[in-house]
Amino acid sequence: MNLNKERMSARTVSLLKKGEKGIIKSFTDRAMSLKLLEMGCLPGCEVRLDAIAPFGDPICINVGGNYSLSLRLNEAAVIELE
Amino acid sequence: MKQGNIKVALVGNPNAGKSTLFNALTGMRQKTGNFPGVTVEKKSGTFRIADANGHDDAHVTLVDLPGTYSIYPKSKDETVVMDILANPQHPDFPDVVVIVADASNLQRNLLLFTEINDLGIPTVLALNMLDVAESMNLTVNAVQLAMQLNVPVVRINARTGEGMKGLKEAVKQVVGRTEKPALRYFYEPKENEIGLINEVKEIHHLDNDYVALQYVCQHDNFSFLEQPVRAKLDALIEKYGFDENNFLANETIARYEKIKPIVSKAVKSEGATEQPYWTRKLDSILLHRVWGYVTFALVLLVVFQAIFAWASYPMDMIDAGTAAAIEWVKGALPAGVLNDLITDGIMAGIGGIIIFIPQIAILFALVAILEESGYMARVMVIMDKLMRRFGLNGRSVVPLISGVACAVPAIMTTRSISSRYERLLTIMVTPLMSCSARLPIFTILIALVVPETKVLGIFNMQGIALFGLYLLGLLGALGSAWFLSLFIPRREPSYFMLEMPSYKLPRWGHVGFTMYESVKSFVLEAGKVIMAISIILWVLASYGPGDSMNVAEQQVVASMTTAPQEEIDAAVASARLESSYAGQFGRFIEPAIRPLGYDWKIGIALLASFAAREVFVGTMATIYSISGDTEDVLTVKQRLIQEKNPETGGQMFTPAVCYSLLMFYVFAMMCMSTIAVVYRETHGWKWPMIQLAYLMVLAYGSAFLVYQVLS
Ligand SMILES: Nc1nc2c(ncn2[C@@H]2O[C@H](COP(=O)(O)OP(=O)(O)OP(=O)(O)O)[C@@H](O)[C@H]2O)c(=O)[nH]1
Ligand SMILES: [Mg+2]
């Protein structure tokens, strides 16, 4: 329960609006965080929500001005923002 | 210096341009495409390096590998990389690894570089996609990078072939080094890891810390380690309390800490970096909530319009050409059985195939354009949510779309789907996508029952009917995926996470070559089978057991004494065919296909098409030319129109029969190669047999339903 409350309050990539930016703070899922790290999503890196697919999922984010990454909402939800 | 044979491997992030570089160096035509996960297995080729005088200096065996973001594989295709790089005994173990890096995203691309470096394998860093970097206002200083990374760095453009000379020089230089420079690790093991590393190094006689760590983390993926060895490593992990996940995250972060300052020195950006202008503009439409689907639908419609309407002009020309050729040969050769076999059998059969060259060429070209432009990756995104409903993944779109060309390579591309469950489902349903071999059957049958009228002024009704059949195949695929997902337990989580490449203009030479290749293999492969089947069929249709054919003839003649000679001839030919081996075969299975509306003649073609679907049309040509009157030269379509149903006296190919046949071929799995590739990819007979069975049931059931409703 406690965990849930914390999640609710944290700002994550899945909550970004189109065009909105954020800075990656941490990840809430071990396995997923590893993939994200390898793909260049590092803590301290700036991300921007660029596009939302029809039906609202997946989304495309721009990572550090470098490249565009598409991920599902549940994957984006593990990326916490500052 | 090491002379003679040098082994080089291409390693890099997905879509960095490895296969393009491989093609540029070897002159081969390895498949490339502008989305991650095109190459799914290793491929080798060779090239030569010349010395200053132009003499051969070294012979290089080059291995192209699937792309990976790190040396820790996440899907089946990626396991190949470490299986080679961690095992110096592997026949493909390279003397030099060329790391192909996408210069427009250097920081991330260098992660893999530092890992390979730490494995102690000599490397050359090839900076590719510099033109993309430039359009993002990035300049990369290769000299700076080489100094900091302590490896040769070359600037290349794999697409245009620039920088190949420099790359070869660098490879030669690295191989020629008399002494190996001391290894500088980018990742230094933490104190609590050292004990474990030393023990593993001792047991396995390793001299590299990082390789030892790979034995610890990845031994389950290493095919070169025996089971007891793996168990022992597990015991060691237990003993030292090694936390793999923690280690991996820390390692990756530590590497980026090292990479960041290097990149910020070597890469200069003028102003804010952004994806190339056109990529942003196109994505704002193609990934749009509404326009995304609208444009996708339009793209598909254009594809079908092209396949049906545009291709019809060259097809008509080919049709007329073959008819003329057959006529000419018929006149030139002495009349007789051999003449009939060559003209009505083989030539008609082959004519029935080459007429589809324009369609096949257009289909393959359009798929190649989708893949090369980068649009395929966008389709994966907009389809992901839909695919998930059916137990599939957005990545399943690639096999499904390329399945429209041919199911065999399409099934192999499923290797880049990381979840085994989703991969299996994708394999199971990909054969439902109507492949190019079905196109001839569809085209002929549609031409018989759908009028050639225009709809809305531009769309051809027959094109729309074809679109409907493909749609039916797609719906069948999604429905079956959903159905199968009820029975197959899902064990691992599903990921999507896909890098969006920038849009690139397709290379027209490449598209042209893809067209040429597909046409060539279509004509040669189908041609061979048709030739063989035509001959076998001709023999089986011209001879019968014992005296049966003559008996049948006499019976007809006796019963038709008053009829005109022409009618008697036709009846005789038909009776003889019916009592031949082929006819008796058809008769044998007739009860089974009767409910679908087929007679024994169609039964023969159906059986023959088990060898390959392409054969269906050719077989029909052969059968109807034997039973029909042999004076006129007729195309397959004309023969089908003329064919009479002996019971009703009306047309044999009524709409009910045609639609029933269409249904059958939309669903039936009639392709030996597909069965073989499913067997290989799933390691056993279980899945291909299940697939064969359910597709047969589906095909039979829907054909039955359609015939019963329509007739
Ligand atoms: N603009 C540009 N495009 C390139 C360059 N090199 C390759 N490409 C394109 O990049 C795309 C990807 O190339 P591939 O060779 O298939 O990439 P890969 O590394 O083999 O990809 P995977 O097999 O998926 O790992 C293709 O569309 C190429 O035409 C380059 O230097 N500049
Ligand atoms: Mg490749």
PDB file of C-alpha atoms and ligand atoms in Angstrom, chain B residues 15 17-20 30-33 37-40 64-67, ligand 2:
ATOM      1  CA  ASN B  15      20.894  -0.431 -36.955  1.00  0.00           C
ATOM      2  CA  GLY B  17      25.088  -0.032 -40.317  1.00  0.00           C
ATOM      3  CA  LYS B  18      27.000  -3.288 -39.819  1.00  0.00           C
ATOM      4  CA  SER B  19      25.378  -5.204 -42.632  1.00  0.00           C
ATOM      5  CA  THR B  20      25.697  -2.235 -44.956  1.00  0.00           C
ATOM      6  CA  GLN B  30      23.299  -9.247 -46.945  1.00  0.00           C
ATOM      7  CA  LYS B  31      19.861  -8.017 -45.956  1.00  0.00           C
ATOM      8  CA  THR B  32      19.802  -4.488 -44.541  1.00  0.00           C
ATOM      9  CA  GLY B  33      16.981  -2.341 -43.309  1.00  0.00           C
ATOM     10  CA  GLY B  37      16.965  -6.222 -35.507  1.00  0.00           C
ATOM     11  CA  VAL B  38      17.363  -6.878 -39.230  1.00  0.00           C
ATOM     12  CA  THR B  39      20.249  -9.332 -38.963  1.00  0.00           C
ATOM     13  CA  VAL B  40      19.358 -12.307 -36.785  1.00  0.00           C
ATOM     14  CA  ASP B  64      28.431  -9.911 -39.772  1.00  0.00           C
ATOM     15  CA  LEU B  65      26.643 -10.278 -36.446  1.00  0.00           C
ATOM     16  CA  PRO B  66      23.248  -9.273 -35.068  1.00  0.00           C
ATOM     17  CA  GLY B  67      23.223  -5.870 -33.382  1.00  0.00           C
TER      18      GLY B  67
HETATM   19 MG    MG C   2      22.550  -6.177 -39.897  1.00  0.00          MG
END
